[in-house]
Amino acid sequence: MEGEVMTSSPGNLSCKKIIHAVGPKWVNGERHEEITLLNCVDNCFLETEKEKMQSIAIPPISTGIFEFPMGKAVKAIVGAIKQREKNNEYLPQLISLVDNKSDSLQLFETELRQSKARPSNSSSSSATGKYTITDKMIKLASGISIELVYDDLMTSQEDTLVNSVGKDMNLSSGKVAAALSKKAGPQLQAACTALAPIASGEVKETDGFNLACKKVLHCNCPRWQGPQTIPLLKQIMMNCLNKAASNGYVSIAFPALGTGNLNYPPAMSAQYMIEAIMEFSQENPESSITQVKVIVYHLDIKTKKGFENEMTRLKTGNLVKMRPQPKVEDEMTRLKTGHSPKINLQPKVMGFDSADHEETSLEGMSSGLRKGALKGCVAVHNTKVRIVRGDITDHKAEALVLNSTDGGLSIREAPKGLWVSGAGHLTAKFIFHIKTNNSSDSWSKIICTCLEECDKRELQSIAFPALGTGELLEFRRGIIL
């Protein structure tokens, strides 16, 4: 019946459970559909509570074939969240409001802001507990304090220090690791060498030697690849906290993970490091850990600002965290409207060398090209470039490009970062496995490499994913970010 939900296993999906919700069909409000949808979302929260899950992702239910008006659906979904918050009832730690349309995400954000009535102060509460926050410290209901400190990690006297290392555990490859090694003495590097290699996401333990700590936890953080990197960062945090707790230690100090050579945006590192600590506190209320410090080097202004902004966001009760990403249609709009003065057509495209390209003035662009941009298709020489929605594996191209977040050995050691395999049961002939470092320069180079490979293999078509895209709106409450 409408409004009912049921839970099943996720199959091959990466989540723990799938909640199947029967949203109402819109009949001009004649059957109190908004109330039914609100109750439907509320039932989803009841399921998460019953299954003891900490997070949930909710799409705009019923806005597809059931023709529910987007604005009314957004009001009902946010209404269910606010109703539970007002009644001090259970809510998951993380509620993600997801859709592939920017306009619906904007509606969610607007509705959350308009419905928010909680005053800005230094004390917050939730159905799962309370926390108090100052400019540089969060005190959780479990007794754990999270403190932001501007200092050198090597001078920290916590029971456990966390150190970020590369695969070979060479302590000279990073500034923080090198400083720890100098302070600890050569025994620390010798212990790391004996434990190497360390896999991405793994945590290994050594003594502190001449450091003031009892143990050092060495973790291999992946390079920033966009939002898909976040779960591994949080898992590293959880692993470190669990190891420290299993030793019966009461204090642990982290550096600002990933904000150096790994290119993590400081705001992202701050948000998800603190979130992981809070989740650990929720899941381990009897843990021996009472003090967690995040040590930011005092001269690293950019990282200091990122962490300070996150503390301010928590202190002021800003519940909405928007991570907008560019839409693929935006580039076609740019070509159509001429907002940028030039486009640079550089890749070698199906037999056309880069020497054949020219910088094309948008003002002089043909009407055919602009019409094509409006329809999601432009022509470069004899090659058509189309923007297509859907699953790339369903696309009938001779080559499909797969972006591997971390990349296996074959990809990492392949010339120019491209490794070609067969396509199995897919309709394509080949799969091009690539690894990028999430920068436009990297994308440009690998796209050219893929096009050159197509030309070499005399392929007529190739499908790329929209590299680095994805949209997510997160609502966080109480002790949850």
XYZ file of C-alpha atoms in Angstrom:
481
model
C 0.000 0.000 0.000
C 1.050 3.631 -0.461
C 3.333 4.818 2.297
C 4.571 1.364 3.242
C 8.222 0.318 3.141
C 10.204 -2.910 3.254
C 13.910 -3.670 3.619
C 15.999 -6.074 1.553
C 19.653 -6.995 1.103
C 21.575 -4.761 -1.335
C 22.812 -7.438 -3.734
C 25.938 -6.089 -5.445
C 25.414 -2.503 -4.282
C 27.847 -1.043 -1.751
C 25.203 -0.145 0.848
C 24.126 -2.418 3.720
C 20.379 -2.403 3.043
C 17.850 -1.173 0.497
C 14.595 0.308 1.773
C 11.866 -0.076 -0.839
C 9.287 2.681 -0.371
C 5.847 2.809 -1.995
C 5.328 6.507 -2.617
C 1.870 7.905 -3.365
C 0.645 8.761 -6.849
C -0.222 12.432 -7.213
C -3.945 13.056 -7.708
C -4.045 16.832 -7.285
C -3.894 16.510 -3.523
C -7.333 14.939 -3.345
C -6.128 11.948 -1.307
C -3.839 13.810 1.095
C -0.801 12.632 -0.855
C 1.591 15.009 0.919
C 0.734 13.489 4.295
C 1.129 9.999 2.823
C 4.566 10.880 1.451
C 5.631 12.392 4.780
C 4.552 9.189 6.533
C 6.372 7.140 3.904
C 9.652 8.952 4.648
C 8.994 8.606 8.370
C 8.607 4.849 7.859
C 12.017 4.846 6.156
C 13.514 6.350 9.303
C 11.755 3.710 11.412
C 13.422 1.049 9.266
C 16.867 2.608 9.678
C 16.321 2.657 13.431
C 15.168 -0.970 13.475
C 18.156 -2.049 11.373
C 20.504 0.105 13.491
C 21.833 1.931 10.436
C 23.688 5.220 10.763
C 23.012 6.794 7.350
C 20.388 6.923 4.626
C 20.171 8.373 1.105
C 16.717 9.573 0.015
C 15.739 10.551 -3.545
C 12.715 12.800 -4.277
C 10.218 9.948 -3.878
C 7.189 9.801 -6.222
C 8.402 12.613 -8.511
C 8.915 10.242 -11.442
C 6.122 8.147 -12.898
C 3.860 9.017 -9.940
C 3.999 12.681 -11.081
C 4.334 14.180 -7.609
C 5.198 17.904 -7.935
C 8.845 18.362 -7.008
C 8.221 21.308 -4.694
C 5.541 19.491 -2.722
C 7.652 16.316 -2.509
C 10.582 18.306 -1.151
C 8.357 19.936 1.494
C 7.034 16.522 2.567
C 10.485 14.901 2.780
C 12.033 17.801 4.692
C 8.874 17.955 6.806
C 9.429 14.364 7.910
C 12.984 15.210 8.965
C 11.980 18.366 10.845
C 9.054 16.629 12.529
C 11.363 14.002 13.998
C 13.876 16.618 15.056
C 11.163 18.677 16.740
C 9.829 15.621 18.594
C 13.377 14.598 19.566
C 12.885 11.255 17.795
C 15.527 9.032 16.202
C 17.225 10.230 13.040
C 20.228 8.609 11.301
C 23.609 10.244 11.741
C 23.721 11.195 8.063
C 20.781 11.937 5.791
C 21.748 12.450 2.142
C 19.145 13.996 -0.138
C 20.170 12.877 -3.605
C 19.114 13.509 -7.165
C 20.783 13.989 -10.545
C 19.072 17.336 -11.113
C 20.530 20.525 -9.666
C 17.153 22.276 -9.475
C 15.701 19.658 -7.108
C 18.795 19.838 -4.894
C 18.393 23.608 -4.770
C 14.780 23.127 -3.661
C 15.949 20.793 -0.893
C 18.520 23.328 0.277
C 16.032 26.210 0.227
C 13.399 24.230 2.111
C 15.908 23.145 4.765
C 17.052 26.715 5.308
C 13.510 28.082 5.484
C 12.300 25.409 7.894
C 15.319 25.687 10.175
C 14.372 27.437 13.402
C 17.104 26.346 15.813
C 19.000 29.322 17.347
C 22.741 29.634 16.856
C 24.488 28.792 20.121
C 27.276 26.676 21.480
C 25.130 23.776 22.654
C 23.235 21.295 20.461
C 21.125 18.245 21.163
C 19.783 15.258 19.289
C 17.943 12.031 19.897
C 21.323 10.357 20.316
C 22.909 12.784 22.769
C 24.367 16.278 23.207
C 27.567 18.094 22.416
C 29.066 21.412 23.412
C 31.322 23.340 21.072
C 33.720 26.261 21.342
C 35.956 27.706 18.643
C 38.496 24.887 18.933
C 36.833 22.073 20.886
C 33.815 19.785 20.629
C 32.720 17.884 23.731
C 30.593 14.849 22.860
C 27.954 13.258 25.085
C 30.096 10.113 25.287
C 32.835 12.077 27.029
C 35.171 12.298 24.036
C 36.595 15.738 23.317
C 37.704 16.741 19.821
C 40.283 19.510 19.970
C 41.785 21.564 17.156
C 45.436 22.387 17.945
C 47.931 24.530 16.025
C 51.299 22.903 16.651
C 53.758 20.279 15.386
C 52.577 16.668 15.584
C 56.023 15.511 16.713
C 55.686 17.470 19.992
C 52.320 15.899 20.853
C 52.217 13.804 24.038
C 49.055 11.805 23.315
C 49.177 8.025 23.747
C 48.940 7.471 19.993
C 50.096 9.581 17.050
C 48.809 9.041 13.510
C 51.207 9.424 10.585
C 50.393 9.443 6.859
C 52.804 7.438 4.663
C 53.114 6.200 1.117
C 53.072 2.582 -0.042
C 56.791 2.063 0.694
C 56.488 3.669 4.172
C 59.438 5.936 3.383
C 59.230 8.602 6.082
C 61.243 11.114 4.082
C 58.503 11.526 1.480
C 56.249 13.809 3.552
C 56.927 16.796 5.795
C 55.012 15.475 8.815
C 56.460 11.961 8.477
C 59.981 13.353 8.063
C 59.596 15.486 11.197
C 58.363 12.488 13.192
C 61.250 10.371 11.907
C 63.817 12.982 12.905
C 62.376 13.245 16.403
C 61.886 9.478 16.878
C 65.317 8.473 15.634
C 66.350 5.913 12.963
C 64.503 3.086 14.758
C 61.154 4.420 13.487
C 62.189 4.210 9.833
C 63.658 0.742 10.416
C 60.368 -0.429 11.942
C 58.410 1.007 9.016
C 60.726 -0.606 6.466
C 60.138 -3.972 8.133
C 56.357 -3.500 7.797
C 56.336 -2.173 4.205
C 54.565 -2.186 1.862
C 51.291 -0.762 3.129
C 48.151 -0.857 0.991
C 45.944 2.146 0.327
C 43.587 2.540 3.277
C 45.619 0.237 5.543
C 46.876 1.140 9.044
C 50.050 -0.324 10.619
C 51.439 0.166 14.126
C 54.960 0.807 15.444
C 56.467 1.944 18.723
C 57.087 5.655 19.222
C 60.776 5.253 20.144
C 62.044 8.749 21.041
C 58.633 10.363 20.555
C 56.556 11.150 23.643
C 53.750 8.825 22.487
C 53.352 5.117 23.188
C 52.502 4.051 19.619
C 52.503 5.490 16.095
C 49.779 4.428 13.663
C 50.912 4.713 10.049
C 48.139 5.005 7.442
C 48.248 5.095 3.665
C 45.705 7.701 2.571
C 44.647 7.609 -1.085
C 45.200 10.660 -3.237
C 42.122 12.908 -3.480
C 39.891 11.650 -6.306
C 36.736 13.554 -5.488
C 33.859 12.488 -3.204
C 34.518 8.785 -3.888
C 37.658 9.130 -1.716
C 35.663 10.048 1.393
C 34.610 6.542 2.560
C 38.244 5.368 2.620
C 39.346 8.448 4.571
C 36.630 7.816 7.157
C 37.539 4.127 7.313
C 41.170 5.034 8.028
C 39.998 7.289 10.849
C 37.818 4.528 12.292
C 40.646 1.971 12.041
C 43.038 4.278 13.897
C 40.512 5.000 16.646
C 39.686 1.309 17.017
C 43.376 0.356 17.250
C 44.000 2.987 19.905
C 40.935 1.867 21.858
C 41.922 -1.808 21.612
C 45.205 -0.894 23.328
C 43.253 0.781 26.112
C 44.671 4.218 25.308
C 42.804 7.389 26.246
C 44.231 9.907 23.769
C 45.131 10.070 20.078
C 46.433 12.836 17.802
C 45.827 13.074 14.051
C 47.435 15.371 11.489
C 45.117 17.098 9.008
C 44.970 13.974 6.836
C 45.400 14.391 3.092
C 45.847 18.179 3.061
C 49.462 18.092 1.914
C 50.703 16.328 -1.215
C 47.498 14.270 -1.487
C 45.503 17.383 -2.462
C 42.502 16.982 -0.140
C 40.500 20.219 0.124
C 41.007 21.278 3.773
C 37.260 21.805 4.243
C 36.574 18.225 3.124
C 39.311 16.787 5.334
C 37.969 18.738 8.318
C 34.360 17.766 7.735
C 34.910 14.052 7.323
C 37.634 13.628 9.930
C 35.343 15.167 12.553
C 32.400 13.170 11.235
C 34.358 9.910 11.589
C 35.267 10.736 15.196
C 31.616 11.448 15.983
C 30.525 8.196 14.374
C 33.127 6.300 16.373
C 31.806 7.944 19.546
C 28.258 6.898 18.698
C 29.232 3.314 17.911
C 31.626 2.933 20.864
C 30.116 4.777 23.851
C 32.223 2.729 26.299
C 35.532 3.328 24.499
C 38.619 4.123 26.579
C 39.361 7.118 24.331
C 38.458 10.465 25.889
C 40.635 12.898 23.936
C 41.129 13.260 20.176
C 43.324 16.049 18.857
C 43.649 17.233 15.264
C 47.059 18.857 14.922
C 47.315 21.487 12.190
C 50.715 23.012 11.476
C 50.519 26.587 12.700
C 51.930 28.094 9.480
C 49.516 26.186 7.191
C 47.017 29.037 6.802
C 44.843 27.316 4.187
C 44.322 24.175 6.282
C 43.754 26.222 9.456
C 41.015 28.142 7.650
C 39.329 24.952 6.449
C 39.158 23.474 9.944
C 38.106 26.768 11.514
C 35.260 27.082 9.027
C 34.059 23.577 9.869
C 34.074 24.344 13.585
C 32.135 27.539 12.892
C 29.605 25.635 10.805
C 29.000 23.211 13.648
C 28.868 25.962 16.241
C 26.309 28.024 14.332
C 24.131 25.025 13.565
C 24.373 25.203 9.778
C 22.741 21.881 8.909
C 23.091 22.078 5.153
C 26.302 21.073 3.394
C 26.064 21.455 -0.377
C 28.686 19.978 -2.678
C 27.719 21.268 -6.132
C 29.420 19.739 -9.137
C 29.276 20.962 -12.720
C 26.671 19.430 -14.975
C 27.739 18.028 -18.321
C 25.046 20.131 -20.010
C 26.782 23.304 -18.801
C 29.557 22.957 -21.376
C 27.006 22.728 -24.198
C 25.310 25.827 -22.802
C 28.673 27.598 -22.748
C 29.190 26.786 -26.415
C 25.668 27.920 -27.265
C 25.683 31.222 -25.397
C 29.310 32.198 -25.849
C 30.015 33.034 -22.203
C 33.699 32.213 -22.743
C 35.568 33.995 -25.543
C 37.330 30.939 -26.975
C 37.350 27.170 -26.962
C 40.547 25.276 -27.513
C 40.149 22.130 -29.615
C 43.407 20.298 -29.021
C 43.003 16.502 -28.900
C 43.985 14.261 -31.741
C 40.495 13.208 -32.817
C 40.071 10.165 -35.068
C 42.999 10.744 -37.350
C 43.295 14.507 -36.928
C 46.609 15.576 -35.423
C 46.743 18.319 -32.821
C 48.385 20.466 -35.485
C 45.032 20.499 -37.281
C 43.265 22.234 -34.389
C 42.577 25.909 -34.130
C 41.328 28.200 -31.409
C 37.780 28.930 -32.461
C 36.099 32.210 -31.563
C 32.628 31.632 -30.199
C 31.474 34.770 -31.930
C 32.459 33.222 -35.237
C 30.982 29.817 -34.458
C 28.585 28.516 -37.069
C 24.859 28.456 -36.360
C 24.975 24.692 -36.968
C 27.470 24.214 -34.167
C 25.381 26.339 -31.818
C 22.214 24.444 -32.715
C 24.099 21.219 -32.097
C 25.209 22.492 -28.704
C 21.592 23.160 -27.817
C 20.738 19.558 -28.719
C 23.725 18.160 -26.830
C 25.857 17.507 -29.926
C 28.742 19.400 -31.534
C 30.996 18.496 -34.442
C 34.785 18.795 -34.421
C 35.955 18.223 -38.014
C 34.235 14.910 -38.894
C 33.788 13.784 -35.300
C 30.546 14.250 -33.351
C 30.630 14.891 -29.603
C 27.364 14.096 -27.832
C 26.221 14.427 -24.212
C 24.104 11.413 -23.230
C 22.350 10.619 -19.950
C 22.349 7.068 -18.639
C 24.561 4.146 -17.678
C 27.814 4.102 -19.658
C 27.718 0.282 -19.805
C 24.475 0.502 -21.792
C 26.019 2.782 -24.392
C 26.784 1.222 -27.768
C 30.297 2.522 -28.313
C 33.242 0.415 -29.439
C 35.289 1.554 -26.440
C 34.074 2.398 -22.936
C 36.274 4.411 -20.556
C 36.371 3.352 -16.908
C 37.937 5.690 -14.341
C 39.628 3.565 -11.661
C 39.778 5.526 -8.384
C 42.969 3.998 -7.034
C 44.094 1.902 -9.976
C 45.574 -1.574 -9.890
C 49.186 -2.404 -10.673
C 48.413 -2.870 -14.394
C 46.918 0.609 -14.624
C 49.532 2.351 -12.501
C 52.380 0.873 -14.556
C 50.672 1.158 -17.957
C 52.128 3.717 -20.392
C 50.369 7.090 -20.025
C 47.979 5.691 -17.383
C 45.841 3.696 -19.846
C 45.278 -0.048 -19.790
C 43.053 -1.765 -22.362
C 41.043 -4.946 -21.765
C 38.245 -6.827 -23.458
C 34.660 -5.895 -22.627
C 33.338 -9.302 -21.582
C 29.592 -9.543 -22.196
C 29.183 -5.819 -22.890
C 28.384 -4.662 -26.420
C 31.642 -2.679 -26.573
C 34.818 -4.174 -28.025
C 37.215 -2.760 -25.426
C 37.292 -1.174 -21.998
C 39.856 1.590 -21.488
C 40.881 1.605 -17.822
C 42.306 4.966 -16.759
C 43.533 6.616 -13.575
C 43.424 10.391 -13.097
C 44.418 12.635 -10.227
C 41.131 14.560 -10.370
C 42.538 17.645 -12.111
C 41.551 19.165 -15.434
C 45.125 18.860 -16.692
C 45.110 15.149 -15.897
C 41.735 14.679 -17.613
C 42.885 16.516 -20.730
C 45.973 14.317 -21.075
C 44.181 11.023 -20.498
C 41.344 11.946 -22.865
C 43.909 12.640 -25.579
C 45.582 9.308 -24.808
C 42.255 7.468 -25.120
C 41.472 9.156 -28.426
C 44.920 8.285 -29.763
C 44.363 4.659 -28.724
C 41.041 4.664 -30.614
C 42.782 5.996 -33.675
C 45.497 3.316 -33.420
C 42.882 0.559 -33.139
C 40.750 2.137 -35.908
C 37.717 2.402 -33.636
C 34.874 4.669 -34.678
C 33.284 5.462 -31.308
C 34.171 5.890 -27.652
C 32.146 6.736 -24.526
C 33.590 8.697 -21.601
C 32.025 9.084 -18.160
C 31.548 12.647 -16.900
C 34.858 12.749 -15.023
C 34.728 14.240 -11.543
C 30.986 14.901 -11.467
C 28.219 13.945 -9.046
C 25.838 15.880 -6.839
C 24.891 15.397 -3.216
C 23.015 17.393 -0.637
C 23.563 16.372 2.939
C 21.417 17.214 5.959
C 23.173 16.824 9.270
C 21.703 17.315 12.718
C 22.633 17.400 16.375
C 25.941 15.701 17.020
C 25.910 14.597 13.413
C 27.628 16.829 10.911
